[in-house]
XYZ file of C-alpha atoms in Angstrom:
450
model
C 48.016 85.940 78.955
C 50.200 85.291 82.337
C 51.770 87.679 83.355
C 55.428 86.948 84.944
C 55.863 87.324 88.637
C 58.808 87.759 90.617
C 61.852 85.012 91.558
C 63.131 83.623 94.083
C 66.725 84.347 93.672
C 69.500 81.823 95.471
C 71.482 83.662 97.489
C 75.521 84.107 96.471
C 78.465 82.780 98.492
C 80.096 84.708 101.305
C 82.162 86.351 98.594
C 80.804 89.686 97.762
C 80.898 91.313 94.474
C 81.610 94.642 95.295
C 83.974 94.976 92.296
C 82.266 93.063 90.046
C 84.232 90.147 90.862
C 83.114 86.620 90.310
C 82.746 83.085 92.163
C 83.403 79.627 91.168
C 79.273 78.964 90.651
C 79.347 82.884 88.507
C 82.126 81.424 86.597
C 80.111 78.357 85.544
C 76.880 80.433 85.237
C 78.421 82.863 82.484
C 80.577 80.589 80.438
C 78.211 78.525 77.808
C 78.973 74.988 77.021
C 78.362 75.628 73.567
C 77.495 78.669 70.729
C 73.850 77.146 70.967
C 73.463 77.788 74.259
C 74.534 81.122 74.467
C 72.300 81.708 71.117
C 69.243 80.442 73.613
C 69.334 83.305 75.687
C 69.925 86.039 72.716
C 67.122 85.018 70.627
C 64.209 83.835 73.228
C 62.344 87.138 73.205
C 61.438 88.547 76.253
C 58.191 90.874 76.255
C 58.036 93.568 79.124
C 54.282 94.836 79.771
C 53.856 98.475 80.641
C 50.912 100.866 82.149
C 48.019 99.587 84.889
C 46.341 97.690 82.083
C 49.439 96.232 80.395
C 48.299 97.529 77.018
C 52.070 98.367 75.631
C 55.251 96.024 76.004
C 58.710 96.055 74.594
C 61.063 93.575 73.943
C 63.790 93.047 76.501
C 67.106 94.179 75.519
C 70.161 92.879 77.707
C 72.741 95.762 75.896
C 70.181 98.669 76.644
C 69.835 97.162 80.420
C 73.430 96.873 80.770
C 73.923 100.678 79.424
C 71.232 101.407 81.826
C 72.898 100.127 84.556
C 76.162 101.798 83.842
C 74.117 105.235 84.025
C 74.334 104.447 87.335
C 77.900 103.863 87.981
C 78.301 100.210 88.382
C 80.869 99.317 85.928
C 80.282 98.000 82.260
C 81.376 94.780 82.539
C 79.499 93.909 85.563
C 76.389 95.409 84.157
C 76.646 93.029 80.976
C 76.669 90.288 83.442
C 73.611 91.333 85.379
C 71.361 92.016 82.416
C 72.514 88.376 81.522
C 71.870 87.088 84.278
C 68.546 88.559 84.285
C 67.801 87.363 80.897
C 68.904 84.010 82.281
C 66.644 84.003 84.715
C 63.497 85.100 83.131
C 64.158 82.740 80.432
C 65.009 79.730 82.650
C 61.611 79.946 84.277
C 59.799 80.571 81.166
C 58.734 84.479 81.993
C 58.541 85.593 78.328
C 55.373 87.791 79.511
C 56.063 90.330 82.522
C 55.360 93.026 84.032
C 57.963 96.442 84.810
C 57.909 96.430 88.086
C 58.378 92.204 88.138
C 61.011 92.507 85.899
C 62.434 95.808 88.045
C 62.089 93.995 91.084
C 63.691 90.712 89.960
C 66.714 93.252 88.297
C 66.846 94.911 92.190
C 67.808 91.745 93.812
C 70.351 90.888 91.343
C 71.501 93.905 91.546
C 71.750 93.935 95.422
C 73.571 90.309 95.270
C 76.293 92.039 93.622
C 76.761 94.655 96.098
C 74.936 97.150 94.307
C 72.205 98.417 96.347
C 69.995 101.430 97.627
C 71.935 103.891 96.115
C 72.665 102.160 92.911
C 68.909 101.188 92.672
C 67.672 104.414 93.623
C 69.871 106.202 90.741
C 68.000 103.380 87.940
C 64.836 104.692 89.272
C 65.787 108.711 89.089
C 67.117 108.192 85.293
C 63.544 106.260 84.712
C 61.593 108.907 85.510
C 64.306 110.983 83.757
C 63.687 109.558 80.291
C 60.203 109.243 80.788
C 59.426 112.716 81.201
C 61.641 113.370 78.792
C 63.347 116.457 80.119
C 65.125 118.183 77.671
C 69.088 118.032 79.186
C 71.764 120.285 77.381
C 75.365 119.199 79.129
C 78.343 121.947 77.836
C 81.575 121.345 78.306
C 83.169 124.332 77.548
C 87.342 125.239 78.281
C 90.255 126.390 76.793
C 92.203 124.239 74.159
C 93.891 121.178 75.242
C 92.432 120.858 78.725
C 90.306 117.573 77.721
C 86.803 118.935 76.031
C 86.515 116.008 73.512
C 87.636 113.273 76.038
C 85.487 114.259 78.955
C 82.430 114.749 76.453
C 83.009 110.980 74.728
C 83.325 109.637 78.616
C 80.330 111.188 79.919
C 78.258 110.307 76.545
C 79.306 106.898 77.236
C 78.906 106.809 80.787
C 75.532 108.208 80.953
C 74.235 106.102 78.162
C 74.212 110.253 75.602
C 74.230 109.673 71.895
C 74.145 113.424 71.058
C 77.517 114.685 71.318
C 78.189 118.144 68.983
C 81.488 120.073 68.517
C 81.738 123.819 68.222
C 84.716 123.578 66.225
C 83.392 121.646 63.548
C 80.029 123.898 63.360
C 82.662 126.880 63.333
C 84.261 125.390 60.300
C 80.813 124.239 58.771
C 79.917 128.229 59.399
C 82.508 129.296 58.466
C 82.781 127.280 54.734
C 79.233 127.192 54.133
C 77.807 130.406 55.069
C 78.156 134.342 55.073
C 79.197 134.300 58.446
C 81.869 136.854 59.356
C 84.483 134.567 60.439
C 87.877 133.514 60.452
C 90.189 131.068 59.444
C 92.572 131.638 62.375
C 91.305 131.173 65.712
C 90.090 134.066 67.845
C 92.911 133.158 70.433
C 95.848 133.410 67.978
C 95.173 137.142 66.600
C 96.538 139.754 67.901
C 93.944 142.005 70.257
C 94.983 145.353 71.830
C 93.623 144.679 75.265
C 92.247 141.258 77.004
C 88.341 143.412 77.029
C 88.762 143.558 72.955
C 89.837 139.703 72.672
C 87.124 138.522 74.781
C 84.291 140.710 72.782
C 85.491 139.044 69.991
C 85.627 135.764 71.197
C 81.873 136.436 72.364
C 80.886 137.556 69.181
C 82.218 134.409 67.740
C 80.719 132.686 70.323
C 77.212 133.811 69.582
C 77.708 132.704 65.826
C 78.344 129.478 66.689
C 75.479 129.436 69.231
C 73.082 130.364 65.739
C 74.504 127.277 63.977
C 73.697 125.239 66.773
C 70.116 126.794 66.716
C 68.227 124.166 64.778
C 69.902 120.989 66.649
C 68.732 122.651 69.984
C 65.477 123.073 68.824
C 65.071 118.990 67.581
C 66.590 118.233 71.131
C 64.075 120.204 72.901
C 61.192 118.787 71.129
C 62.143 115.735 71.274
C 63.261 115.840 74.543
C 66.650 114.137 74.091
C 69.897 114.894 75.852
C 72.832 116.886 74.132
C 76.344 117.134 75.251
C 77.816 120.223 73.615
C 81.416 120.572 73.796
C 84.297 123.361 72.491
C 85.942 126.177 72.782
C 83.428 127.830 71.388
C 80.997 128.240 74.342
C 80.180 131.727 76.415
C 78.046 130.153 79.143
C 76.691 133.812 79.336
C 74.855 132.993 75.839
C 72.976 130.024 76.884
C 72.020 130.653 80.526
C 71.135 134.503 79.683
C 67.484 135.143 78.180
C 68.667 136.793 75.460
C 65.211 138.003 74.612
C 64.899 140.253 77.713
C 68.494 140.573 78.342
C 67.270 141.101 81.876
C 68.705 138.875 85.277
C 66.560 136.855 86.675
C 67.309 135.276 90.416
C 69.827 132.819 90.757
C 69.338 129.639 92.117
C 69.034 129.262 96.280
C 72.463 129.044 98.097
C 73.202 125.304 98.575
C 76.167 123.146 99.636
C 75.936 121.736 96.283
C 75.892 123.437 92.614
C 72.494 123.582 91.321
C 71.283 122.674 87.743
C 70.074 125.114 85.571
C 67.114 125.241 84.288
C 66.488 127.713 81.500
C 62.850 128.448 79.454
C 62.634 127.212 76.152
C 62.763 130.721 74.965
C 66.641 130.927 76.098
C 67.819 128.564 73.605
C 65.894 129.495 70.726
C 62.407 127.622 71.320
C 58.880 128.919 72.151
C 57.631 127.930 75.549
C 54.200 126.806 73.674
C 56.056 125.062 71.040
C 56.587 127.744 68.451
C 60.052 128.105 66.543
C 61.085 131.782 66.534
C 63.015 131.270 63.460
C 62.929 128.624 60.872
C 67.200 128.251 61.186
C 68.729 124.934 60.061
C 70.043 122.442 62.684
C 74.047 121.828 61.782
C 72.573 118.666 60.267
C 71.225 120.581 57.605
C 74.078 122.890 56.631
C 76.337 119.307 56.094
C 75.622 115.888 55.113
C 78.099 114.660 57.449
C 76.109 115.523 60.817
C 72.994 113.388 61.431
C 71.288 112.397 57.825
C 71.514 116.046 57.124
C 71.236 117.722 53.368
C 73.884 120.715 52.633
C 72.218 124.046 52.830
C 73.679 127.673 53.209
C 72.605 129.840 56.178
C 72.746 133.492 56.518
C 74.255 133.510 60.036
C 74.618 137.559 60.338
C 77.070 139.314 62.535
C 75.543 139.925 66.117
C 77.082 142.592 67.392
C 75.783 142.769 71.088
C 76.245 146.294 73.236
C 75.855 144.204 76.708
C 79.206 144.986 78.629
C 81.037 141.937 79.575
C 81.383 140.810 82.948
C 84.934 141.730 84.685
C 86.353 138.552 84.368
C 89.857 139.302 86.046
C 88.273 140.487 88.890
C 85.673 137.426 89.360
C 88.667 135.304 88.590
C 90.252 136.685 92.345
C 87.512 134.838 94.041
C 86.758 131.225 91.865
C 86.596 127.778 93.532
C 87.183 124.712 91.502
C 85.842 121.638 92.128
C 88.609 120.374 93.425
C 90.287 122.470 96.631
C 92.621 119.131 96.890
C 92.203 116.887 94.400
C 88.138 116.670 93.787
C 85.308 118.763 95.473
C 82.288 120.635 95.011
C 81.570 124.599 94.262
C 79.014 126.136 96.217
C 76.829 128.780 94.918
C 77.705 132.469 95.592
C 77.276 136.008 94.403
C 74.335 137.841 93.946
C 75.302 140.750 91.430
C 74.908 140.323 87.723
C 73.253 136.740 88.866
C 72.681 134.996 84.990
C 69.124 133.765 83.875
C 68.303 130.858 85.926
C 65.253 129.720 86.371
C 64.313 126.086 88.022
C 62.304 124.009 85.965
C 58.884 124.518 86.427
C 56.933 121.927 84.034
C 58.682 118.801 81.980
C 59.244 120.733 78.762
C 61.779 123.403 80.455
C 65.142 122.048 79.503
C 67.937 121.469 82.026
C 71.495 123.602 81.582
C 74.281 121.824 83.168
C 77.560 123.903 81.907
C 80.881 122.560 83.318
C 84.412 124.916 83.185
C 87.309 122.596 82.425
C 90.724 123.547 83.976
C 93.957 122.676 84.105
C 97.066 123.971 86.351
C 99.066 126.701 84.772
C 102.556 124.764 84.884
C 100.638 121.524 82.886
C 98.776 123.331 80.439
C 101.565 125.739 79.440
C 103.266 122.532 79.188
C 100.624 120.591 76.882
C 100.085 124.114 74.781
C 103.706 123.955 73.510
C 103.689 120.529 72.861
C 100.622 121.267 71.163
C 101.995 124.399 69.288
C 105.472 122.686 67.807
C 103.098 120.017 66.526
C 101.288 121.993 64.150
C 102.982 121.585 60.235
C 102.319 123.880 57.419
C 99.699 122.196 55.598
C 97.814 123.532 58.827
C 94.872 125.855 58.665
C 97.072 128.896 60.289
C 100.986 129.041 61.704
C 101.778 129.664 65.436
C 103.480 132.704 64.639
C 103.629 133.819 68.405
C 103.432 131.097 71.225
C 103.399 133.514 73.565
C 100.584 135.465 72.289
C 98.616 132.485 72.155
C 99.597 131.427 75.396
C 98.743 134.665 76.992
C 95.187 134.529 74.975
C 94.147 131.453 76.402
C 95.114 132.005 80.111
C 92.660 135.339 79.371
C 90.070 133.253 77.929
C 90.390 130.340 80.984
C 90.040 133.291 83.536
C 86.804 134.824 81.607
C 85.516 131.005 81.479
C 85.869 130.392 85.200
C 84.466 133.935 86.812
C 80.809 132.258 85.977
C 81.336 130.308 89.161
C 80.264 133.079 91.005
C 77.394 132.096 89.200
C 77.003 129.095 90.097
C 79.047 127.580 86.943
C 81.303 124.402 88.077
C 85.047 124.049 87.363
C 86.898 120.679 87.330
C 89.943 120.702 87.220
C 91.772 118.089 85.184
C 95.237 115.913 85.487
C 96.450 112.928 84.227
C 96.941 111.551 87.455
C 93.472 112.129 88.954
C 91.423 111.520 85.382
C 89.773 109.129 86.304
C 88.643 110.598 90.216
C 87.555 113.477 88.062
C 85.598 111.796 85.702
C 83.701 110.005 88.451
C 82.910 113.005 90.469
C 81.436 114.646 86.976
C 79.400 111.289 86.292
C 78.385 111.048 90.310
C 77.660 115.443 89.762
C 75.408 115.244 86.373
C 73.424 112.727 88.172
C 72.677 114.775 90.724
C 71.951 117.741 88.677
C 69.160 115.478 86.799
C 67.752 114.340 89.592
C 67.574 117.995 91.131
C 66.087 119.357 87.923
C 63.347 116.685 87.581
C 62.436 116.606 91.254
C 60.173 120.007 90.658
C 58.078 117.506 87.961
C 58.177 114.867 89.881
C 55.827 116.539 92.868
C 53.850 118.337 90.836
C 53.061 115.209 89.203
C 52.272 113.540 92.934
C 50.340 116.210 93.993
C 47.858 115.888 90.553
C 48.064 111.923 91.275
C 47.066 112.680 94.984
């Protein structure tokens, strides 16, 4: 069997493609004459040989490529042009049988005729190595109610190529309907509370319930080693970065111009270092049909009633940085008292913690919440009964949320007019927090090679 070697590759016109934009000879490249002949280039099967003996292969597939690619921030549709292309290619010169790196090295130069090179090329290689160590990666998006949650999570799923997207608020309700949990039918924020400390214990409380249902699809994720993109209201980054076996601080990561990943032991969300379960609780798949091919089943989720003090939140409030001092930006890691449980990843089966803080200014948000508020009708779960109790609620719960940056916890905040910058900087951001996390396996796996 011939292996396939690498192409010559014409070079383009004088017009770059920096934006994805085609020529007159791309133009009559792409378009097909015909339904057949597009049909050649879907069905010809393409088999890609893997490992120093080429013992394993996979079939090519040009919509995985092109999802690939867009991991990497060249845009969609230019990245369903270059996996075409490639497919083209490969298929024009008869290279049904080759090799990875052919096939990687033949995808490079197309890649680099369309503008998209060193950086672009080196990111394909990072999220490579990514999935094939399999690092477990747990993103949360965690924020206040209508500041974006849902829309960043379904951006970034798509973006980075995530399937695995879970929402507090529907394991809250699955909880809450299913099991003996101890909790409500009205939202933490929209009870009364005598002081901000109480409402935030209970919201923690609440919090940590939640974190119990989420238990059993953590644990599948970490075995696996599969990426998960948690996102709510529901989320105390305290709970997941904390070991909340010890309850004891461990050193927080070195002071950097840049945020650094977590990277949390097994043992901090609910799995054994050596592979052992500590409990045998039900993923949120199991308690409802309607998550991934789950089967109903009740859970005893019991009220956790933790004595740890919370952090001062109105005082760590004084001194957070968002991401953006302007419009976009970075938060650099400070503070050194009542540092949470980070650890940096130490072996391929320690999972990486990337929490982001969503924010949005004052004036807009008080401005989406009433919008938000007059919207709700009576067949609703629970009345607005006082706006500005609510109102007063959340802006306690956004200032709790955002003291973690002292931590080393990032805040973005979010606009309409700058979405889209902001969503760029968080793709361009968790890209850099996977390649940071998976750099500590990637030497020790160069110094066993060596």
């Amino acid at each position: 069997m011939g292996k396939g070697k690498e192409v010559m590759i014409e070079p383009s016109s004088p017009s770059s493609h920096r934006y994805g934009g085609e020529d007159d000879s791309d133009q009559h490249q792409f378009k097909s004459s015909s339904r057949n002949a597009a049909s050649k280039y879907d069905f010809v099967k393409v088999k890609v040989w893997l490992g120093d003996n080429a013992d394993h292969y996979y079939v090519l597939s040009r919509f995985l490529l092109s999802r690939m690619l867009t991991v990497t921030k060249i845009p969609n549709h230019v990245a369903v042009k270059i996996a075409l292309e490639l497919k083209k290619l490969l298929v024009d010169n008869s290279l049904l049988d080759v090799s990875q790196s052919d096939l990687e090295a033949n995808l490079f130069k197309l890649m680099e005729r369309r503008g998209y090179g060193e950086d672009y090329i080196n990111r394909y290689k990072m999220m490579t190595r990514f999935h094939h160590q399999r690092v477990p990666l747990v993103i949360l998006v965690c924020g206040t109610a209508c500041v974006g949650k849902s829309t960043i999570a379904t951006q970034l799923a798509q973006r980075l190529n995530l399937p695995n997207v879970l929402q507090t608020e529907m394991v809250y309700e699955l909880l809450r309907t299913s099991t003996d949990a101890p909790l409500s039918s009205t939202p933490v924020w929209a009870r009364d509370f005598s002081s901000p400390e109480e409402f935030i214990t209970e919201f923690s409380r609440e919090c940590r319930i939640v974190r119990k249902g989420l238990a059993g699809d953590l644990k599948k994720a970490m075995k696996d080693g599969k990426p998960i993109i948690i996102e709510g209201i529901h989320l105390d980054p305290s709970i997941y970065l904390m070991d909340e076996d010890n309850k004891t601080p461990a050193s927080a990561p070195e002071k950097t111009g840049v945020t650094t990943p977590f990277s949390v032991e097994k043992s901090t969300l609910g799995v054994d270092p050596l592979g052992k379960t500590e409990d045998s609780s039900p993923s949120v798949s199991d308690i409802h049909a309607h998550s991934i091919n789950g089967s109903p089943e009740n859970e005893n989720a019991e009220e956790e009633k933790s004595g740890d003090k919370h952090l001062d939140y109105r005082q760590n409030a004084q001194g957070s940085k968002s991401i953006h001092e302007n419009e976009v930006g970075s938060t650099k890691v400070a503070g050194e008292e009542k540092n949470l449980s980070i650890k940096r990843a130490k072996s391929g089966g320690d999972p990486i913690i990337i929490p982001i803080v969503l924010k949005m200014a004052e004036f807009d948000h008080k401005a989406l919440l009433e919008e938000w508020i007059s919207a709700r009708i009576p067949s609703d779960r629970y009345q607005v009964k006082d706006k500005d109790r609510l109102i007063a609620n959340l802006k306690t719960l956004q200032d709790y949320l955002c003291s973690f940056t002292s931590q080393g916890l990032t805040v973005a905040n979010i606009s309409a007019t700058t979405f889209p910058q902001t969503l760029d900087w968080l793709h361009g951001y968790l890209l850099q927090c996977i390649e940071q996390g998976i750099s500590p396996v990637s030497s020790e796996n160069d110094r066993q090679s060596s």
